[in-house]
mmCIF file of C-alpha atoms and ligand atoms in Angstrom:
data_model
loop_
_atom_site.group_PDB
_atom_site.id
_atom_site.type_symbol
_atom_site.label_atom_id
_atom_site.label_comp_id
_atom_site.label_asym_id
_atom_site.label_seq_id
_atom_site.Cartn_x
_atom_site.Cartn_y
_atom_site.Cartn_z
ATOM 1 C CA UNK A 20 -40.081 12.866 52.241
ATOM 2 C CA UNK A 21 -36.673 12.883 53.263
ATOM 3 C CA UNK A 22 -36.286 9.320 53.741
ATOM 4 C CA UNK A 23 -37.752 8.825 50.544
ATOM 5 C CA UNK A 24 -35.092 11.083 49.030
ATOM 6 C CA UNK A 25 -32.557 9.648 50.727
ATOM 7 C CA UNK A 26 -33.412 6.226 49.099
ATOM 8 C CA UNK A 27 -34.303 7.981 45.771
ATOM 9 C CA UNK A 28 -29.893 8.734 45.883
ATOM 10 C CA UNK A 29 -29.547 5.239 46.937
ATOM 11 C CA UNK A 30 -31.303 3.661 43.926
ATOM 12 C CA UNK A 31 -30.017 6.514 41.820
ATOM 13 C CA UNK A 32 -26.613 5.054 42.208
ATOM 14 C CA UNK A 33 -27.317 1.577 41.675
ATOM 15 C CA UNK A 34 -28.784 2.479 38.465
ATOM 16 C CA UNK A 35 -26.091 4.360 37.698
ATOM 17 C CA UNK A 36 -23.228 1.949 38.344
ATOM 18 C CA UNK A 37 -25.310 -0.740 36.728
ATOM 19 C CA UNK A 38 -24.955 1.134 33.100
ATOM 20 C CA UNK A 39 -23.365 0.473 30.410
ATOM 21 C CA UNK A 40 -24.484 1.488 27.319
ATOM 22 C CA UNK A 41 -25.636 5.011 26.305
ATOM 23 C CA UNK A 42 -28.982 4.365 25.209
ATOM 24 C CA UNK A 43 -29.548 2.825 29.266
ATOM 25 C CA UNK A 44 -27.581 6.472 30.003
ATOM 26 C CA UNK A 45 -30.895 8.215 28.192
ATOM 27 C CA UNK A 46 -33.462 5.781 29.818
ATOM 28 C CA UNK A 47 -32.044 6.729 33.440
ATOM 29 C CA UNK A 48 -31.301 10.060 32.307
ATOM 30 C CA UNK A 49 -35.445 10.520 31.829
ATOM 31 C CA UNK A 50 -36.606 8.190 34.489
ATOM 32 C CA UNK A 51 -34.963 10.443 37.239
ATOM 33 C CA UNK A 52 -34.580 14.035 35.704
ATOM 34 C CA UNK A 53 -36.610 14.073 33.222
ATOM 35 C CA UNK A 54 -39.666 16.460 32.944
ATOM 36 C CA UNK A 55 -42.346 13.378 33.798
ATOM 37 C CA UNK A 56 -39.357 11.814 36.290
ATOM 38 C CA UNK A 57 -39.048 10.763 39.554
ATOM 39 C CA UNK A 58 -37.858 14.167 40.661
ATOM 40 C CA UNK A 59 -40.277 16.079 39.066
ATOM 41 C CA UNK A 60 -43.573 14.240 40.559
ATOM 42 C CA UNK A 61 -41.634 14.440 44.148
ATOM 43 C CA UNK A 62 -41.888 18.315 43.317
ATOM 44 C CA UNK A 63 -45.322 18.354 42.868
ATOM 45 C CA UNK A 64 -46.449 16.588 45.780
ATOM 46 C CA UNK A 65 -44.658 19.316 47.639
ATOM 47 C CA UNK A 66 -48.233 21.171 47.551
ATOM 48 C CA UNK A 67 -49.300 17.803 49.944
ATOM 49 C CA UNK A 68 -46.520 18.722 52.485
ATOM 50 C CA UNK A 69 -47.178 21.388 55.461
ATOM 51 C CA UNK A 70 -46.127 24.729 55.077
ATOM 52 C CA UNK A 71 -43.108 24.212 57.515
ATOM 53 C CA UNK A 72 -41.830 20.966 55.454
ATOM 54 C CA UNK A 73 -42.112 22.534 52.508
ATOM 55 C CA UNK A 74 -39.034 24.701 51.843
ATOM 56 C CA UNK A 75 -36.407 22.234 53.171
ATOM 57 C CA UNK A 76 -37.907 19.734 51.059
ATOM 58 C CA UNK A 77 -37.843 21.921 48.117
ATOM 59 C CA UNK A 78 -34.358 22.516 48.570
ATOM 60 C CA UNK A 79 -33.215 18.769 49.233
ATOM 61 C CA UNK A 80 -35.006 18.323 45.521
ATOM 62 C CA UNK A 81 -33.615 20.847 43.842
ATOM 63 C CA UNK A 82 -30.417 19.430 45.110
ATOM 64 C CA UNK A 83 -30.530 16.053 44.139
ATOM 65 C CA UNK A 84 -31.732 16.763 40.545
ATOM 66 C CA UNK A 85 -28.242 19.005 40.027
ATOM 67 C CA UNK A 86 -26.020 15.764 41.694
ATOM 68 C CA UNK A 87 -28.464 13.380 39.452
ATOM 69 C CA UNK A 88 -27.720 15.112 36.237
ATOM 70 C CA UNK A 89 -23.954 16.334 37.050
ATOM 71 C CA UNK A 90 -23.341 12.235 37.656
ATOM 72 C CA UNK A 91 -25.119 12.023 34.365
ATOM 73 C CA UNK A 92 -23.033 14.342 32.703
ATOM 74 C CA UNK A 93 -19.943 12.303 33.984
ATOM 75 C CA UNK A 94 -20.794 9.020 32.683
ATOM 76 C CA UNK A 95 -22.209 10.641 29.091
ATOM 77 C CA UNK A 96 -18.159 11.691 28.996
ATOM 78 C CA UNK A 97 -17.494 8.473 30.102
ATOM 79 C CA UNK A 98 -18.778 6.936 27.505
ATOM 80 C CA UNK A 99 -18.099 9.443 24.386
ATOM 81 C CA UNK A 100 -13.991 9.065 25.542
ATOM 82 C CA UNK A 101 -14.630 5.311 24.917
ATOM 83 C CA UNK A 102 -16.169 5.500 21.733
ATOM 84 C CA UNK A 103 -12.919 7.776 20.698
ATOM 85 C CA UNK A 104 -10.791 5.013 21.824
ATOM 86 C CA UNK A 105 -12.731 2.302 20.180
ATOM 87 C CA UNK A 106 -12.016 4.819 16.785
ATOM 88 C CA UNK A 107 -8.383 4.968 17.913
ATOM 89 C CA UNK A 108 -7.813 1.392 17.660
ATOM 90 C CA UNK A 109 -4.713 0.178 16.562
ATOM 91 C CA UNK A 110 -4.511 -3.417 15.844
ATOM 92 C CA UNK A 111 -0.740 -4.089 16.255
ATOM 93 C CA UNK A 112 -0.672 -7.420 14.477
ATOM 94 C CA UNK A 113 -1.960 -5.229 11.243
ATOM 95 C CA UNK A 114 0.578 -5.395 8.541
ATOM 96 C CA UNK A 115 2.051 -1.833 8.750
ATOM 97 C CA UNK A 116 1.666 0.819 6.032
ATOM 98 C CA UNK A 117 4.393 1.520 3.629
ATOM 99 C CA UNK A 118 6.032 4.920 3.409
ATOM 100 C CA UNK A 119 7.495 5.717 0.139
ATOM 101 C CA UNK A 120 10.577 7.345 1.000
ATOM 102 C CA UNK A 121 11.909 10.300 -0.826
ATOM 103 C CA UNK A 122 15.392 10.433 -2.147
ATOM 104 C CA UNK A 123 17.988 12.862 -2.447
ATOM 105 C CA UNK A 124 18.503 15.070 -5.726
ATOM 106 C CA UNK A 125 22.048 13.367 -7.713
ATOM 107 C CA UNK A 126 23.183 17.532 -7.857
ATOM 108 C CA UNK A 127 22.303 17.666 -4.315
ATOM 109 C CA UNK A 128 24.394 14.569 -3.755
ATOM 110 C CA UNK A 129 27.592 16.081 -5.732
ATOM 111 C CA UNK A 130 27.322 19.395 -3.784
ATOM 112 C CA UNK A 131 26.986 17.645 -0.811
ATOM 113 C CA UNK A 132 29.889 14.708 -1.379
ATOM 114 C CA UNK A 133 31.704 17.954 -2.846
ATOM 115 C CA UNK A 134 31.423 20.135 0.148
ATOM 116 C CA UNK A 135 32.660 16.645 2.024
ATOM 117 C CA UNK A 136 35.686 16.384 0.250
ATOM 118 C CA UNK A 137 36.806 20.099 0.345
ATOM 119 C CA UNK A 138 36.141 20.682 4.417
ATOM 120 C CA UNK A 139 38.369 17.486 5.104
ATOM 121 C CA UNK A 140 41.207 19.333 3.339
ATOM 122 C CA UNK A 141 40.673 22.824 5.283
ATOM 123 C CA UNK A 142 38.119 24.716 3.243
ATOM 124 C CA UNK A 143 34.929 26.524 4.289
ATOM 125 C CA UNK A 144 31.645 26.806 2.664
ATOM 126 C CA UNK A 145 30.499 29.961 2.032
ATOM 127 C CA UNK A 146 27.496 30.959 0.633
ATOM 128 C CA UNK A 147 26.106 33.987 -1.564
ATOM 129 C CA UNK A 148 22.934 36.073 -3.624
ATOM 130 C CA UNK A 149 21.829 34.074 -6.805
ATOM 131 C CA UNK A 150 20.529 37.751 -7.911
ATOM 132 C CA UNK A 151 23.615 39.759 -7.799
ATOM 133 C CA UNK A 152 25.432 43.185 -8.584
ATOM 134 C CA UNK A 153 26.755 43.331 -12.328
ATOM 135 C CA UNK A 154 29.966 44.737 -10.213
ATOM 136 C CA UNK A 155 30.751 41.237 -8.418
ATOM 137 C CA UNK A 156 29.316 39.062 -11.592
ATOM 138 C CA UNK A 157 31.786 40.808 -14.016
ATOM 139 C CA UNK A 158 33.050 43.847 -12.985
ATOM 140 C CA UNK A 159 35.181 43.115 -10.219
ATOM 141 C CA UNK A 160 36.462 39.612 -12.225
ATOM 142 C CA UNK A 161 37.888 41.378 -14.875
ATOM 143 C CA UNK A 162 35.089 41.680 -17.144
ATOM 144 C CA UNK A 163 34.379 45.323 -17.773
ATOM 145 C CA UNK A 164 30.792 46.229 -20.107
ATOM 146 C CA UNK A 165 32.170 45.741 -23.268
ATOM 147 C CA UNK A 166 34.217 42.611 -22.405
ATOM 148 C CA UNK A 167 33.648 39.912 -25.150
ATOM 149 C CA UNK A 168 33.379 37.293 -22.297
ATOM 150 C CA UNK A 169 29.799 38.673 -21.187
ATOM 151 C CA UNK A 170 28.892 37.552 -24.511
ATOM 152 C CA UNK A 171 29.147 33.967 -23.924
ATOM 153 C CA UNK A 172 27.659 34.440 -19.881
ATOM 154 C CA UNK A 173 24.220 36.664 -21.133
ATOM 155 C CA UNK A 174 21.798 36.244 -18.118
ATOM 156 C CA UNK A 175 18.409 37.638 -16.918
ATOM 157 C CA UNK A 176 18.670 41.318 -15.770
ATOM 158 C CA UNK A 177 16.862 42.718 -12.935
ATOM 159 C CA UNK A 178 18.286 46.021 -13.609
ATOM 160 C CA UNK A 179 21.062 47.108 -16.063
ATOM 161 C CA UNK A 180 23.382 46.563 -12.959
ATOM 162 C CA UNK A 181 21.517 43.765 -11.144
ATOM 163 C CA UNK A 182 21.397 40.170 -12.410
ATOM 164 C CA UNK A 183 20.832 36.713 -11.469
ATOM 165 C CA UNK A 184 24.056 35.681 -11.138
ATOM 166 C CA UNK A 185 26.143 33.405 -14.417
ATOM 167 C CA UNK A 186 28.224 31.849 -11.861
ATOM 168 C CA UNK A 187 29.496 31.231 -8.332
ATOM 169 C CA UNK A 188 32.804 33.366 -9.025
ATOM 170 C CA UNK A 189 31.337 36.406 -7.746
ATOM 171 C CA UNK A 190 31.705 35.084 -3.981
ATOM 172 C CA UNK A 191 35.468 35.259 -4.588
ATOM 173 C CA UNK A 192 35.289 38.765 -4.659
ATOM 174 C CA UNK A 193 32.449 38.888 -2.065
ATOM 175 C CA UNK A 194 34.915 36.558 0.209
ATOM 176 C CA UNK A 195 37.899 38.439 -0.353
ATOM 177 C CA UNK A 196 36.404 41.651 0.357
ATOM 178 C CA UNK A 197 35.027 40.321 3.677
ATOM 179 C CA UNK A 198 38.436 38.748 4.657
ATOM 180 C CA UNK A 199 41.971 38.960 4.407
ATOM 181 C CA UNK A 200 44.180 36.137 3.482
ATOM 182 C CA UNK A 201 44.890 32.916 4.029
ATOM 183 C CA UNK A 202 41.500 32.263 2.518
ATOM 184 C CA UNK A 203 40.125 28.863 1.803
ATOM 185 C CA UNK A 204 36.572 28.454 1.039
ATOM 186 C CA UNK A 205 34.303 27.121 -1.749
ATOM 187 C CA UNK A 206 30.488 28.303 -2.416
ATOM 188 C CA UNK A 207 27.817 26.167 -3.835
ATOM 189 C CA UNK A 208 24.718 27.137 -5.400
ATOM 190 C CA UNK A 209 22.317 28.215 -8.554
ATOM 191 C CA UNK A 210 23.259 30.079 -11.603
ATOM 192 C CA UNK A 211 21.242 31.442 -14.712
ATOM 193 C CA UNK A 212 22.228 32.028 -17.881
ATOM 194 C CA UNK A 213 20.080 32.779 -20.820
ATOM 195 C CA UNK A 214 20.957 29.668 -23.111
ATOM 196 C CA UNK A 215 18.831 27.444 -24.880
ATOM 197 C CA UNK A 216 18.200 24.174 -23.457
ATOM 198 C CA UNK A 217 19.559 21.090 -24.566
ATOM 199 C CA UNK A 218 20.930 18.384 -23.681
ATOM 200 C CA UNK A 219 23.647 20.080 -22.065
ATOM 201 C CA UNK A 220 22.226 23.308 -21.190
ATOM 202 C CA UNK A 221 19.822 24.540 -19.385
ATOM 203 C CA UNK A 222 18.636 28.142 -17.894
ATOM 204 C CA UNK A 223 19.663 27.477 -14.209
ATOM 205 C CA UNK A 224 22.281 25.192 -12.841
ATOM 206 C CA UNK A 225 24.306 24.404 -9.992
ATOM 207 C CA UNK A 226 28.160 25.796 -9.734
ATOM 208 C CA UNK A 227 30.731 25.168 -7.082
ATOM 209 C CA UNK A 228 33.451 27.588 -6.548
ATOM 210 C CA UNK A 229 36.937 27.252 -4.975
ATOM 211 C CA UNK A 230 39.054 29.734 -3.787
ATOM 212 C CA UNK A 231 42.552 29.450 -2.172
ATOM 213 C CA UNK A 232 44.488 32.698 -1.165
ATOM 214 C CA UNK A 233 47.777 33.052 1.198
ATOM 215 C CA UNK A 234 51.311 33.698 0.449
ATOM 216 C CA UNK A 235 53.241 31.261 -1.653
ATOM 217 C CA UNK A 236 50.156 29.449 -3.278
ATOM 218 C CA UNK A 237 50.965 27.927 -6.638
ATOM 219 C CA UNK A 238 49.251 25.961 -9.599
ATOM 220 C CA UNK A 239 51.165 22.964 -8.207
ATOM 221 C CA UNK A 240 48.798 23.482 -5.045
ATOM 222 C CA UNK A 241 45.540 23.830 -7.342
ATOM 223 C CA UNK A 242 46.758 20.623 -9.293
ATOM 224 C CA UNK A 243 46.935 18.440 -6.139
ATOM 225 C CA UNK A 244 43.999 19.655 -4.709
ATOM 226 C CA UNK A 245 41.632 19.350 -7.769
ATOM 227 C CA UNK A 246 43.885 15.442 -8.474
ATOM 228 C CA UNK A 247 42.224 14.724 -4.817
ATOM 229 C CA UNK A 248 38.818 16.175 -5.216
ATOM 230 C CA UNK A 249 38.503 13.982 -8.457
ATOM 231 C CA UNK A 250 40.083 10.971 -6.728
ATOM 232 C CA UNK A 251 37.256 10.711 -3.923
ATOM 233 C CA UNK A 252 34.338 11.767 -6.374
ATOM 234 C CA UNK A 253 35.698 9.948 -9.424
ATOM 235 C CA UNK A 254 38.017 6.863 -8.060
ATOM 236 C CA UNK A 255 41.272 6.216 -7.514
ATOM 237 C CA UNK A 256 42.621 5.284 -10.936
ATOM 238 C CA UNK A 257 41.435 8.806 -11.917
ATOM 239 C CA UNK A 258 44.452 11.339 -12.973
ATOM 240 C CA UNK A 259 43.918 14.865 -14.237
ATOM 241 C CA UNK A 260 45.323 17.419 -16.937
ATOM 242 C CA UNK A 261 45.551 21.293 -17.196
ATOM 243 C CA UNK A 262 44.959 22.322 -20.791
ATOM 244 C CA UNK A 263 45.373 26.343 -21.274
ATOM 245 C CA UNK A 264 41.856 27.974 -20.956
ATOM 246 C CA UNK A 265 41.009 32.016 -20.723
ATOM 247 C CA UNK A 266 38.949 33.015 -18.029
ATOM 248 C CA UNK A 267 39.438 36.968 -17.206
ATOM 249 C CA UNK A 268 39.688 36.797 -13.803
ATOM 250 C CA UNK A 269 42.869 33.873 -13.468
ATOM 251 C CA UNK A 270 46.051 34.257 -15.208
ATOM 252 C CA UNK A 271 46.964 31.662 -16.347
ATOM 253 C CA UNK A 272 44.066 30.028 -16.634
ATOM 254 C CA UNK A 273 42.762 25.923 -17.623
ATOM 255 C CA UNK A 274 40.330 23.797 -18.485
ATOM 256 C CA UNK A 275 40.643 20.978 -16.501
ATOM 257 C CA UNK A 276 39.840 17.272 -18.022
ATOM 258 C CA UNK A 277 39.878 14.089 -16.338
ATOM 259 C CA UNK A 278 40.836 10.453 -17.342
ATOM 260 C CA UNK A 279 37.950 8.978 -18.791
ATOM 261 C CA UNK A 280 36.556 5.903 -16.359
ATOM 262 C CA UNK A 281 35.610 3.534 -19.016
ATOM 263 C CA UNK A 282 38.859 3.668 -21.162
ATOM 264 C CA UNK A 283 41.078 5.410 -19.105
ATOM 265 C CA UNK A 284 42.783 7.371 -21.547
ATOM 266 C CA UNK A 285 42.541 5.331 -24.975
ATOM 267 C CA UNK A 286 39.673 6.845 -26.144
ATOM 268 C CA UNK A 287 35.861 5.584 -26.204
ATOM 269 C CA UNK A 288 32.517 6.943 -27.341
ATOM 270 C CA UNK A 289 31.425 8.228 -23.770
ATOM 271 C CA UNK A 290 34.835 10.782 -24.212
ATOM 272 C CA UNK A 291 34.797 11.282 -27.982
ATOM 273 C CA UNK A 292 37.819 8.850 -28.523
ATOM 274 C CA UNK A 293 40.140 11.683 -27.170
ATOM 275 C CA UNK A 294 40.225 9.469 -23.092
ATOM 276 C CA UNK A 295 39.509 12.814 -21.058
ATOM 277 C CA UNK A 296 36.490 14.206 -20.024
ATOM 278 C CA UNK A 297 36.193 18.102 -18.753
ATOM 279 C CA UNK A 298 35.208 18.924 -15.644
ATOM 280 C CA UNK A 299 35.924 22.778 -15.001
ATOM 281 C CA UNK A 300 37.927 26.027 -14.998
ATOM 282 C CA UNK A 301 40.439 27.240 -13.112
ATOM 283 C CA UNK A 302 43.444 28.943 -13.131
ATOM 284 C CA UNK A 303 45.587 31.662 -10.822
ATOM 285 C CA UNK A 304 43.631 34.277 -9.085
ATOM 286 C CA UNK A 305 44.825 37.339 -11.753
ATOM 287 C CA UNK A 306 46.501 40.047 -9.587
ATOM 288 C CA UNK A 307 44.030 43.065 -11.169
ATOM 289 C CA UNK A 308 41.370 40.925 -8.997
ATOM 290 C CA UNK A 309 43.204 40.409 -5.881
ATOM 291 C CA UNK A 310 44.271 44.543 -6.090
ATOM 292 C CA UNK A 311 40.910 45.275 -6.636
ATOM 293 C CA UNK A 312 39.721 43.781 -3.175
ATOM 294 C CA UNK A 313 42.540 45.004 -1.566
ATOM 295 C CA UNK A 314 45.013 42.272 -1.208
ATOM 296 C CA UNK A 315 48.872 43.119 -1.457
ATOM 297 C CA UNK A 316 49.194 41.195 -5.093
ATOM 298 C CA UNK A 317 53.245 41.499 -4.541
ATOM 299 C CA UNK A 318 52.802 38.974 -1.291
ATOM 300 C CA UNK A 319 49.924 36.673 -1.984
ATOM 301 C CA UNK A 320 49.099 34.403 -4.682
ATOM 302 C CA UNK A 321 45.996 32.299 -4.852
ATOM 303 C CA UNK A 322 44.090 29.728 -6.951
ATOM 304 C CA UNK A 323 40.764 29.446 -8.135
ATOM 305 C CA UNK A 324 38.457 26.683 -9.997
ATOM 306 C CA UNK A 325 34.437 26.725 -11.324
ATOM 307 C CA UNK A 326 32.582 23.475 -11.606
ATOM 308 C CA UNK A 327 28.987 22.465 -13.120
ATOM 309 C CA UNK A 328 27.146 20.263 -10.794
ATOM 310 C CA UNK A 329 24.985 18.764 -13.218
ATOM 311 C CA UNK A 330 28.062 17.917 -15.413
ATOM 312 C CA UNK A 331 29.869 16.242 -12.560
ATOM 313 C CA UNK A 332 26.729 14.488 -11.597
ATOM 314 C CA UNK A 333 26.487 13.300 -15.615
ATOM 315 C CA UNK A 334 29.839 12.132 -15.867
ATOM 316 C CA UNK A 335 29.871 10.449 -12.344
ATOM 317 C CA UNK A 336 26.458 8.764 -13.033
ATOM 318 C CA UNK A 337 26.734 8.249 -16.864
ATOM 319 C CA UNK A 338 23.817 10.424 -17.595
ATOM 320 C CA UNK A 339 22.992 11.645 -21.244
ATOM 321 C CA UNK A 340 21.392 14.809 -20.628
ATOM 322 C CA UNK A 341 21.167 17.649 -18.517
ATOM 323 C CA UNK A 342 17.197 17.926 -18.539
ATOM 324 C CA UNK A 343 16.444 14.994 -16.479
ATOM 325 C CA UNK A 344 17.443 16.853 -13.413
ATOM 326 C CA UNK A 345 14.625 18.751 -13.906
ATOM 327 C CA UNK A 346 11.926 16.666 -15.075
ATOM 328 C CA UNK A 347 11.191 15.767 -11.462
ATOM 329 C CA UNK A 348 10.393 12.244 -13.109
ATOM 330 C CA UNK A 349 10.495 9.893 -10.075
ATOM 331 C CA UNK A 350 11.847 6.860 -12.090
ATOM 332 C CA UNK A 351 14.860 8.387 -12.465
ATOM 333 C CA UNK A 352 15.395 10.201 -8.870
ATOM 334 C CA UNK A 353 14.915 7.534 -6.758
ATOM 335 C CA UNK A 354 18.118 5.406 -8.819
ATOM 336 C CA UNK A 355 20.741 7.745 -7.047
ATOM 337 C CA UNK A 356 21.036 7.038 -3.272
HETATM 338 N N1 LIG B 7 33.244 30.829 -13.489
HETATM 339 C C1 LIG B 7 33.853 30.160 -14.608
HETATM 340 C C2 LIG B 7 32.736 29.743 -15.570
HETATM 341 O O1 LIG B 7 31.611 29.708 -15.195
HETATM 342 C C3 LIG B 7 34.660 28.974 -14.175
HETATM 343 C C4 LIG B 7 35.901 29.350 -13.441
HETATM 344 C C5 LIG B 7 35.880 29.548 -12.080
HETATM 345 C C6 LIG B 7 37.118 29.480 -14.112
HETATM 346 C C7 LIG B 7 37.036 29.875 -11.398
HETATM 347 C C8 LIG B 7 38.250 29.801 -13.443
HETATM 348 C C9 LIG B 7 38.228 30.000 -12.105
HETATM 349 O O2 LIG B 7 32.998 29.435 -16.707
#
């Protein structure tokens, strides 16, 4: 027997090598192993063998049914990896798929072009809490409880002394407190208010914050940097004025306009005839504010401004109204890139 074993492996193998589909696999797979198989009558006929023959046959059996059906087990992986790569496919001359690529938000552009233009001329980005202490919102900017100027910055209260913030001024104080002059730095980021939307309003909106400290800063310092800022966002032809505005926290303090770009100055509909557009606050950091972090008022000076996002983002882009920021409509998104 074996002999007969040893040519049972033989033909095994050509069998084997000769496969090639699965269902042949299952064919061969029964033929040799399976319970009516070659291997299976070779055990019976053991009975037919002498007593001495018997075990090492038995063994040699038992030992080619394991190699049959580990062999078996090889190829059935054999094939299964192919059918995954058949699934895998790719045909490269397939035209490819298109992507639809997202674009950026326009506010996220103006924060982004604005923290640009204010790192090339030495400032730092700094960033703060959206929900923040009444004591940095107001308090420490010169705005006491029964100030009339909360009246015009009402927000959503956490507590009666925490609130999600009405602008980015707070980091001044936050800044100043952390640091002692020179100070540079400007902080971007979400503020609430509770106002009713409109065209021009809305609940939350983006703010951008500049603050300049060190000894011998003056408005002529805040003019030229805000006449550059509005050069690179605006263009070139673009010139600035200061027209007195009261903020508590600056003394003195401005609303800053800028030339209108379609009439430069004459007047138009897109600037109400009057040829200037406004474009923030600012004004002298107010000595109460720099003695209340600290700072030696007699020695340093420093300048501050507040900007809307949004209305940047309007006036650069000629958009009408504030709420299609926030529609998330994707007709008007993707126009900005
Ligand atoms: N935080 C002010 C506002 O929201 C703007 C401002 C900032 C004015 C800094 C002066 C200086 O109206």
């Amino acid at each position: 027997m074996e002999k007969e074993i040893k040519n049972l492996r033989e033909q095994f193998k050509k069998s084997l090598a000769a496969l090639k589909t699965r269902k042949e696999l299952l064919i061969i797979e029964n033929e040799y192993t399976g319970r009516k198989g070659i291997v299976a009558q070779m055990l019976k006929r053991i009975t037919s063998l002498t007593p001495e023959e018997r075990p090492r046959a038995g063994q040699l059996l038992n030992q080619i049914k394991k190699e049959f059906q580990d062999a078996l087990i090889k190829k059935e992986k054999e094939f299964s990896q192919e059918g995954c790569r058949e699934e895998e496919y790719i045909d490269i001359t397939f035209p490819g798929q298109n992507f639809i690529q997202g674009t950026i938000h326009p506010v996220e552009l103006i924060l982004k072009a604005t923290e640009d233009i204010f790192l090339g001329m030495g400032f730092t980005i700094v960033d703060g809490p959206e929900i923040e202490l009444d004591y940095y919102n107001f308090e420490a900017l010169n705005i006491p409880k029964d100030h009339p100027a909360r009246d015009v910055q009402d927000s959503f209260y956490v507590t009666p002394d925490i609130l999600l913030r009405t602008q980015t001024s707070p980091m001044q104080v936050r800044t100043m407190e952390n640091q002692s002059p020179p100070v540079r730095i400007i902080s971007a980021g979400k503020c609430y208010r509770r106002d009713s939307i409109d065209n021009t309003h809305t609940p939350m909106f983006h703010q951008i914050e500049g603050l300049a400290v060190d000894e011998d800063i003056s408005l002529a310092d805040l003019k030229g940097v805000i006449t550059e800022f509005c050069k690179q966002i605006f263009g070139k032809d673009r010139i600035i004025r200061f027209r007195p505005g009261y903020f508590p926290f600056v003394e003195p303090g401005a609303e800053v306009d800028v030339s209108c770009g379609l009439c430069h100055g004459k007047g138009c509909s897109s600037c109400g005839n009057s040829g200037w557009l406004e474009i923030m606050g600012a004004g002298m950091v107010h000595p109460h504010v720099l003695e209340m972090v600290g700072y030696d008022a007699e020695k340093y000076t420093g300048f501050a401004f507040g900007m809307g996002a949004e209305r940047i983002a309007m006036l650069k882009y000629g958009i009408n109204d504030i709420r299609l920021f926030f529609e998330n409509d994707i007709r008007f998104l993707t126009q900005f890139k």
